[in-house]
PDB file of C-alpha atoms in Angstrom:
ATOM      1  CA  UNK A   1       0.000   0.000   0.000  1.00  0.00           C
ATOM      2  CA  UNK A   2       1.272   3.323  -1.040  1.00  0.00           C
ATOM      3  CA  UNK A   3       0.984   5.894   1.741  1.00  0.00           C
ATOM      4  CA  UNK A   4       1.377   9.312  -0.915  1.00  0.00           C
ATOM      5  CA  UNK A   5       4.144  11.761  -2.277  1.00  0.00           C
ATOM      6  CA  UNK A   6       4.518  15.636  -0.710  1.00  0.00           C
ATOM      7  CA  UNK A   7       5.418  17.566  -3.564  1.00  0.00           C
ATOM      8  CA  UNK A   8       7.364  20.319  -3.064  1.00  0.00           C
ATOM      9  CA  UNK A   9      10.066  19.137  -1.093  1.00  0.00           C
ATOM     10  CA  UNK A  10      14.300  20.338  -0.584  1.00  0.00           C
ATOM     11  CA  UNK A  11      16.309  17.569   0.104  1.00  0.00           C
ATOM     12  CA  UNK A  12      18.331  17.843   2.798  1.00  0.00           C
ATOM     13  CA  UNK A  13      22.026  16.911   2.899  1.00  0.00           C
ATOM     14  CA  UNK A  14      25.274  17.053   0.399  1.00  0.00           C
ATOM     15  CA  UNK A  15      26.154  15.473  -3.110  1.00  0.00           C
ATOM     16  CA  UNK A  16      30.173  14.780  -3.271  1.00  0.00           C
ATOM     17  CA  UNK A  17      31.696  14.776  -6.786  1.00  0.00           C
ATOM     18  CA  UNK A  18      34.103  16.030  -9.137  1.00  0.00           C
ATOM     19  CA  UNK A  19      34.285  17.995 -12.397  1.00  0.00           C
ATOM     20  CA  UNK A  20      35.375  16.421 -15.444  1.00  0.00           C
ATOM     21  CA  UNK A  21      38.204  17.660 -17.433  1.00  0.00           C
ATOM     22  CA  UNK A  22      38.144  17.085 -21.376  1.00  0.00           C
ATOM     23  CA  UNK A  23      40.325  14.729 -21.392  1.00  0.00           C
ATOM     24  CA  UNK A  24      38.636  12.184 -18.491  1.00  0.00           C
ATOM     25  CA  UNK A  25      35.698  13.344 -20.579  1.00  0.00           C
ATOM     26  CA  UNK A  26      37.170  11.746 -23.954  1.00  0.00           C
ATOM     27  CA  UNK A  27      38.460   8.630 -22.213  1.00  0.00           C
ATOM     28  CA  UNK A  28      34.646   7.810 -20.428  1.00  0.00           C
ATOM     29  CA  UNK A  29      32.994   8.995 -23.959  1.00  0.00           C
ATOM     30  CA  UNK A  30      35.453   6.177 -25.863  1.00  0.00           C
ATOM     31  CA  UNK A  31      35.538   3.755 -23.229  1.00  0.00           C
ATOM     32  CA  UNK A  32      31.678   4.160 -23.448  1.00  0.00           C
ATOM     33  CA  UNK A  33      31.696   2.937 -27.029  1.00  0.00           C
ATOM     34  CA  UNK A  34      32.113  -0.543 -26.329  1.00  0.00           C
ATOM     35  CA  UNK A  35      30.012  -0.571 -23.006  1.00  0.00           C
ATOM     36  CA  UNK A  36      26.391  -2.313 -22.546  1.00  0.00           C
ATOM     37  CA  UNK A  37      24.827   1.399 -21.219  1.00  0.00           C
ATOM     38  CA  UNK A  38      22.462   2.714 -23.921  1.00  0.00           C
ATOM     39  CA  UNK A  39      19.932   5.279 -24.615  1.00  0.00           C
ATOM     40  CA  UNK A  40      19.966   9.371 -24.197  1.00  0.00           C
ATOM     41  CA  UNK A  41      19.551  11.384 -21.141  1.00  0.00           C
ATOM     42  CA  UNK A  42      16.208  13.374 -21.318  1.00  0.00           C
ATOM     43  CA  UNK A  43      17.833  17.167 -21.261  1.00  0.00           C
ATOM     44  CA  UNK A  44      16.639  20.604 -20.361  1.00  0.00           C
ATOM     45  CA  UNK A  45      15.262  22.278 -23.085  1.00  0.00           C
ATOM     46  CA  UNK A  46      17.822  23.588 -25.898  1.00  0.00           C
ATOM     47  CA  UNK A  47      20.755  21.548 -24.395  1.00  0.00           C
ATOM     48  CA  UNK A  48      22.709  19.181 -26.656  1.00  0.00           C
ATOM     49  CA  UNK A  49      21.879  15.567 -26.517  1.00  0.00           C
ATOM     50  CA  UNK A  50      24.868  13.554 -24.816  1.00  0.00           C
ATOM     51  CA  UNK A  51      24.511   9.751 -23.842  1.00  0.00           C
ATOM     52  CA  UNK A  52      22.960   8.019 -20.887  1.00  0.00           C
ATOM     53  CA  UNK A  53      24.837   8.195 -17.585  1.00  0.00           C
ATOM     54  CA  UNK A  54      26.801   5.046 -15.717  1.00  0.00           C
ATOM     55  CA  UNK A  55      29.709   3.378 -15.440  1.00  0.00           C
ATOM     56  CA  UNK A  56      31.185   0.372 -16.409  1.00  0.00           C
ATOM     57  CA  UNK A  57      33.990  -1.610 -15.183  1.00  0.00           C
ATOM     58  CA  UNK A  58      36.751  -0.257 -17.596  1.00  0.00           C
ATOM     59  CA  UNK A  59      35.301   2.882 -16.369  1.00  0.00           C
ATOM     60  CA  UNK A  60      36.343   2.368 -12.528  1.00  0.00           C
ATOM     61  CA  UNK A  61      39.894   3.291 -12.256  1.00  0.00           C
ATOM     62  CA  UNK A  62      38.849   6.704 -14.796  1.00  0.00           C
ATOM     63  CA  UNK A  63      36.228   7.241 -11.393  1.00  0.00           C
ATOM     64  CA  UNK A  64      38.966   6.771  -8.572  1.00  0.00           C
ATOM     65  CA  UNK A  65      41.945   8.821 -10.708  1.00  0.00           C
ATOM     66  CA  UNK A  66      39.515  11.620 -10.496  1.00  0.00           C
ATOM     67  CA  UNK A  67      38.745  11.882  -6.817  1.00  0.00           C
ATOM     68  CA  UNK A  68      40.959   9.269  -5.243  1.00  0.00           C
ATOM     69  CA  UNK A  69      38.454   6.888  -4.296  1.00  0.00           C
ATOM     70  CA  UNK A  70      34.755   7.177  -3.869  1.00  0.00           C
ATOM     71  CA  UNK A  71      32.178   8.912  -1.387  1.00  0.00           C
ATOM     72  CA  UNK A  72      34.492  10.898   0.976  1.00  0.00           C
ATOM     73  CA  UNK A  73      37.103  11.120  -1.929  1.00  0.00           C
ATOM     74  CA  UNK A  74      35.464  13.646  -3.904  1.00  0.00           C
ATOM     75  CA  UNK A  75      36.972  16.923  -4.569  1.00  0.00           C
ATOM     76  CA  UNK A  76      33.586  18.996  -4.080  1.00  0.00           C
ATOM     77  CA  UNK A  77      30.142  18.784  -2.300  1.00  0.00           C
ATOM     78  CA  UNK A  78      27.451  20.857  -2.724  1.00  0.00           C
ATOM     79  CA  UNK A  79      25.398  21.138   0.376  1.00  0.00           C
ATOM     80  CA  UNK A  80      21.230  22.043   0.786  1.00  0.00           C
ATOM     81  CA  UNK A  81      20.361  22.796   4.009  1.00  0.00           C
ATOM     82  CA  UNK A  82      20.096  20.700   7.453  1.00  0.00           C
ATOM     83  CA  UNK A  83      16.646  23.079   8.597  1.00  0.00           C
ATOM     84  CA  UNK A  84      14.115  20.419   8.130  1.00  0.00           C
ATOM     85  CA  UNK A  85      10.485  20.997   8.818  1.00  0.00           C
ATOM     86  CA  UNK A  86       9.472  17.779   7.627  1.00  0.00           C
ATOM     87  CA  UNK A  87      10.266  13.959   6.995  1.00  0.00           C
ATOM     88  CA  UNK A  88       9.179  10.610   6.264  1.00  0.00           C
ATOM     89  CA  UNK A  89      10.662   7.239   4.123  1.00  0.00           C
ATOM     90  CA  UNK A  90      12.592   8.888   0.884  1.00  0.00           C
ATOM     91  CA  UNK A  91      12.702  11.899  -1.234  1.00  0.00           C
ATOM     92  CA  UNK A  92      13.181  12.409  -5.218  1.00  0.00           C
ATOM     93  CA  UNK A  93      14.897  15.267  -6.447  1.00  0.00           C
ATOM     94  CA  UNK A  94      16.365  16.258  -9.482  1.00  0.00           C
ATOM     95  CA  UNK A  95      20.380  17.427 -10.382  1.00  0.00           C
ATOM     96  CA  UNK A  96      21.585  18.881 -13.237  1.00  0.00           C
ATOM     97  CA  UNK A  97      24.704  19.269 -14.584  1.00  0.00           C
ATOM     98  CA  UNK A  98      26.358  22.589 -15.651  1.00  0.00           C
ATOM     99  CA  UNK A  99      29.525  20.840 -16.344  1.00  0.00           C
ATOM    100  CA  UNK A 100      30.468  17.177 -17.056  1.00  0.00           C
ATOM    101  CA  UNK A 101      30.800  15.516 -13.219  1.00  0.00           C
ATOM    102  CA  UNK A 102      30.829  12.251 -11.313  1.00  0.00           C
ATOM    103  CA  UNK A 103      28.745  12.104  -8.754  1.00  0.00           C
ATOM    104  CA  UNK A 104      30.944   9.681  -5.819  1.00  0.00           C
ATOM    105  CA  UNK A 105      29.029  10.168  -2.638  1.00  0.00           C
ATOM    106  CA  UNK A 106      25.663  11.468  -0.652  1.00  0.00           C
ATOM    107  CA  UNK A 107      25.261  13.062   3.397  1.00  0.00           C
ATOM    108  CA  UNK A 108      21.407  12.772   4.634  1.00  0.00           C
ATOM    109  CA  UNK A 109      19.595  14.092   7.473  1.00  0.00           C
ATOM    110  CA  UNK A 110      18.181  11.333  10.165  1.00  0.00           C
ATOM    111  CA  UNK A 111      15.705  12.080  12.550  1.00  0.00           C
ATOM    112  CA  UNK A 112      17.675  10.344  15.608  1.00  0.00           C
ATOM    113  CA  UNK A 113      20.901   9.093  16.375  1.00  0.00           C
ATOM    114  CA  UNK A 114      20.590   5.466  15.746  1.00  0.00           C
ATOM    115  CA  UNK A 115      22.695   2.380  14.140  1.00  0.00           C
ATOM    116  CA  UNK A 116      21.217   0.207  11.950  1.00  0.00           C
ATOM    117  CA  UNK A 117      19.459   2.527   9.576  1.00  0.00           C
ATOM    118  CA  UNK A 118      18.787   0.580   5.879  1.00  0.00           C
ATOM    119  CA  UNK A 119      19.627   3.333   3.185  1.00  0.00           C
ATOM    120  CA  UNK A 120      19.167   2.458  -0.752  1.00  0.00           C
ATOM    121  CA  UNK A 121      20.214   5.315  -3.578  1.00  0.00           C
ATOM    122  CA  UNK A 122      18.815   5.065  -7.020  1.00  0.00           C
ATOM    123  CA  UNK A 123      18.844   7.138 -10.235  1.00  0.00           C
ATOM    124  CA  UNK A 124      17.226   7.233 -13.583  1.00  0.00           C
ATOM    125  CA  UNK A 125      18.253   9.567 -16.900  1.00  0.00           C
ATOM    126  CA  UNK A 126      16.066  12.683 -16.868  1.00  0.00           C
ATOM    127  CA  UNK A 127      13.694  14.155 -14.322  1.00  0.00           C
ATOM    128  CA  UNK A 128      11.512  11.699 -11.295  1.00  0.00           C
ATOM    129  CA  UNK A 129       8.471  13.800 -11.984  1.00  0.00           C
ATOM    130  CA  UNK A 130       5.921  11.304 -13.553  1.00  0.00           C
ATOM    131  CA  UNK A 131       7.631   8.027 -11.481  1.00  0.00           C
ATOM    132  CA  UNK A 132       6.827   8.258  -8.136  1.00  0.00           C
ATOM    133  CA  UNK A 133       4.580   6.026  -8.104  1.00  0.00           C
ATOM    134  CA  UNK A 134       5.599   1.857  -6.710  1.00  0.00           C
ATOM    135  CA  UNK A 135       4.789   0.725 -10.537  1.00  0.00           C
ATOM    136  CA  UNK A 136       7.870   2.943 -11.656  1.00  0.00           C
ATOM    137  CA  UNK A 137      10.483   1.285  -9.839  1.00  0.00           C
ATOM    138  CA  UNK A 138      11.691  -0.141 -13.383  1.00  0.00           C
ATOM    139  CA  UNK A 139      12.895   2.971 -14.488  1.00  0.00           C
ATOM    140  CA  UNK A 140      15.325   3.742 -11.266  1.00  0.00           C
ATOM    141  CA  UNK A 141      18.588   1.695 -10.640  1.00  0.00           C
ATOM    142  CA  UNK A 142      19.695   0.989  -7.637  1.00  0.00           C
ATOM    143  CA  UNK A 143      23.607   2.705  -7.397  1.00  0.00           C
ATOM    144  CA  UNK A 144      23.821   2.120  -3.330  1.00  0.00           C
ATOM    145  CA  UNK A 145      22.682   0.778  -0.406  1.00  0.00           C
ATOM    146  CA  UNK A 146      23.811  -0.206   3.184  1.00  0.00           C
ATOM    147  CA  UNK A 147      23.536  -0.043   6.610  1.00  0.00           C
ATOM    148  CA  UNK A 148      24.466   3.726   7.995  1.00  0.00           C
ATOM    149  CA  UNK A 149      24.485   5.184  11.941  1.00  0.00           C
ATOM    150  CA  UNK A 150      22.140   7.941  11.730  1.00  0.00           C
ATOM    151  CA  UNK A 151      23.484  11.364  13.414  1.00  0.00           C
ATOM    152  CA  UNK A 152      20.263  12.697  14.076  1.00  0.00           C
ATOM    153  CA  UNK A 153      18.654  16.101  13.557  1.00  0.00           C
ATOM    154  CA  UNK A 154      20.672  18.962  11.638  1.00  0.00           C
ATOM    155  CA  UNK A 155      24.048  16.722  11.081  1.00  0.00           C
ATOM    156  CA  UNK A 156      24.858  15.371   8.303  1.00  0.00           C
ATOM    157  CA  UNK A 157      24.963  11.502   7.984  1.00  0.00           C
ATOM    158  CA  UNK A 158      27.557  10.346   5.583  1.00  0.00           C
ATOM    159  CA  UNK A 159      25.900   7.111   3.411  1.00  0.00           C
ATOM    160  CA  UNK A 160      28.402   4.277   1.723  1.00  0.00           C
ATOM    161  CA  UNK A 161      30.336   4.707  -0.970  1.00  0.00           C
ATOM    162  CA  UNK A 162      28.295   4.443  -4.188  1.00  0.00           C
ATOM    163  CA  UNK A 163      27.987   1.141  -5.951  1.00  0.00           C
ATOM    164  CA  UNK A 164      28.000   2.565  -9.306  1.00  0.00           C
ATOM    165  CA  UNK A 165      29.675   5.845  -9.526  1.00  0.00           C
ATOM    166  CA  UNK A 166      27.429   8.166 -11.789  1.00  0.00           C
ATOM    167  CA  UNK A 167      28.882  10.195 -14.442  1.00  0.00           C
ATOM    168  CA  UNK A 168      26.966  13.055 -15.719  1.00  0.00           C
ATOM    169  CA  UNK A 169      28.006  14.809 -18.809  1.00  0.00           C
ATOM    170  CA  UNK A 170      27.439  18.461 -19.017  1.00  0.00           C
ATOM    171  CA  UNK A 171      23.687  19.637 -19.674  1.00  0.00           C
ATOM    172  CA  UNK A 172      21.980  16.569 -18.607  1.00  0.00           C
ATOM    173  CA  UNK A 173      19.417  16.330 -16.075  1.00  0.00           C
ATOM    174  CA  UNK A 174      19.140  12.953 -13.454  1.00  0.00           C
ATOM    175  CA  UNK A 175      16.606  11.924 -10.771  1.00  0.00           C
ATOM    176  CA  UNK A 176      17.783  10.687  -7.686  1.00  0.00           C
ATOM    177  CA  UNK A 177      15.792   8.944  -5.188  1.00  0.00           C
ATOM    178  CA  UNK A 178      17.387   8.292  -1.735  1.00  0.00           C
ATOM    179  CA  UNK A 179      14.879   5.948   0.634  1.00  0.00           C
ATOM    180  CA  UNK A 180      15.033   4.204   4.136  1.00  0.00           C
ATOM    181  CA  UNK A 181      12.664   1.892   5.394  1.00  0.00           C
ATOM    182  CA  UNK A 182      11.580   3.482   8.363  1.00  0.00           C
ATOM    183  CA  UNK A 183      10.593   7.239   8.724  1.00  0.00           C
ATOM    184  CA  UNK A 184      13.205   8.783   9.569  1.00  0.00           C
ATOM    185  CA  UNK A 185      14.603  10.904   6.431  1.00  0.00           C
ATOM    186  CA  UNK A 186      14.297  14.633   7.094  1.00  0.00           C
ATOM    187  CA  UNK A 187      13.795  16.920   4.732  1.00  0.00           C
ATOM    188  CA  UNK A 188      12.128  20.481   4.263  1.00  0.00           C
ATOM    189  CA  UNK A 189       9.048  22.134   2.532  1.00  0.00           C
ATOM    190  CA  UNK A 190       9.852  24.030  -0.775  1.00  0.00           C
ATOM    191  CA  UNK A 191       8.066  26.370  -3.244  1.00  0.00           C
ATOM    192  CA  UNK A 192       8.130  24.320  -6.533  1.00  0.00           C
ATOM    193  CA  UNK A 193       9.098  21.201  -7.903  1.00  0.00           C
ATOM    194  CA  UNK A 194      12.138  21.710 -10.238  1.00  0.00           C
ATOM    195  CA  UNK A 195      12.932  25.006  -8.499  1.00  0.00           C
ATOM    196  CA  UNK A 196      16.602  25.517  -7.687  1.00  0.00           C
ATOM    197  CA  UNK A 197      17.768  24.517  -4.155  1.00  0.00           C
ATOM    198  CA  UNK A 198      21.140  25.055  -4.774  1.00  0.00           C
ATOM    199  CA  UNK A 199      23.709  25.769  -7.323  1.00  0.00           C
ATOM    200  CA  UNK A 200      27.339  26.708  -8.030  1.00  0.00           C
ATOM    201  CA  UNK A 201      28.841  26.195 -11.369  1.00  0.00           C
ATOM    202  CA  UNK A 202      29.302  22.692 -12.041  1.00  0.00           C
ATOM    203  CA  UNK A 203      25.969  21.602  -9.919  1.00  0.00           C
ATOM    204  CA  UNK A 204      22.103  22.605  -9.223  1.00  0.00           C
ATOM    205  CA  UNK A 205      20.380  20.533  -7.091  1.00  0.00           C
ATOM    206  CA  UNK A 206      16.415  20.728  -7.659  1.00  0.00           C
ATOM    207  CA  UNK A 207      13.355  20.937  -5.275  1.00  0.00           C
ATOM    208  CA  UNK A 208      11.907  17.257  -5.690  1.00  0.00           C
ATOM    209  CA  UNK A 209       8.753  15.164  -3.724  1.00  0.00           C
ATOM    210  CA  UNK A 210       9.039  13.575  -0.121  1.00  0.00           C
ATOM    211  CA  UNK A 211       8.125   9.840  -0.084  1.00  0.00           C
ATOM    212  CA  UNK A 212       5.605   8.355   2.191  1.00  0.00           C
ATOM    213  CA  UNK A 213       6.819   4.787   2.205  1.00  0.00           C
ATOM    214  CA  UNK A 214       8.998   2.402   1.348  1.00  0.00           C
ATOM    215  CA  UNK A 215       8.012   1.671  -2.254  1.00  0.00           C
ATOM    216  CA  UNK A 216      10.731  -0.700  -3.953  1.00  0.00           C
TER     217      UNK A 216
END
């Protein structure tokens, strides 16, 4: 039984990546060539088209020269806001890309202080708006999920280091849905979905819909 979606909502925590250069650029693009990942990212109006986000296992040593590892390794994190007025299972938000960057790692916000917490991470090309309902969990991949020690109200709580790495070329828009199975994700009320929570010049991270249950 599915319990509803809140629409707007601001997640609340940090996304860790790095920027691209042209020439990591050119070796994912031609390493891409012979990988299984197909398809085109859906893209904000008048961007170019570019190809579908992941990573494949060529592609893993191109992800940890970049940052030096994953999660905690990245070179930047752009960070929300730890105010929550609100909270239950998950939230779906959008990100988009001003420059071509990996995303390595994710910080939440937990409601209490508390071991044991079961996190999952997924993502799908273009925006979650129109699949957040339980039937759309075919278009999401899972890229993470684990066992995290929640820190409890306006701390961030680091998640594990991302299964599947995601690169996102420059101009390309991904959902990213971030659920536990108990109620304790906090995150706050917005104005619109798709309105900027956050940006800097590589990254905006977009007002997105609070979950009310577990769903996949």
């Amino acid at each position: 039984y599915f319990r509803g979606y809140f629409k707007p909502r601001k997640f609340n925590g940090r996304i860790g990546y790095d920027v691209l250069n042209s020439l990591q650029l050119a070796e994912y693009e031609h390493q891409e060539q012979g990988s299984t990942v197909s398809g085109q990212m859906e893209l904000a109006p008048n961007s170019p088209k570019h190809t579908a986000v992941g990573t494949t296992s060529n592609q893993q040593g191109l992800i940890q020269s970049i940052g030096g590892g994953y999660g905690r390794g990245s070179s930047y994190e752009l960070e929300t806001t730890f105010d929550a007025d609100n909270g239950s299972y998950g939230i779906m938000f959008d990100i988009f890309a001003l420059k071509p960057i990996v995303v390595l790692g994710f910080d939440i916000h937990t409601s209490s202080i508390s071991d044991d917490i079961l996190v999952e991470v997924y993502h799908k090309e273009g925006t979650h708006v129109g699949f957040e309902e339980k039937d759309a969990n075919k278009s999401w991949k899972k890229i993470q999920h684990g066992s995290v020690t929640g820190r409890g109200e306006g701390n961030p709580t680091p998640l594990p280091n991302l299964l599947s790495p995601l690169i996102v070329p420059e101009g390309s828009e991904v959902g990213i849905f971030i659920t536990l199975t108990t109620r304790e994700q906090r995150y706050t009320n917005g104005v619109r979905t798709g309105k900027v929570t956050v940006s800097n010049n590589a990254l905006q991270i977009l007002q997105g819909t609070g979950i009310g249950a577990h769903i996949f």
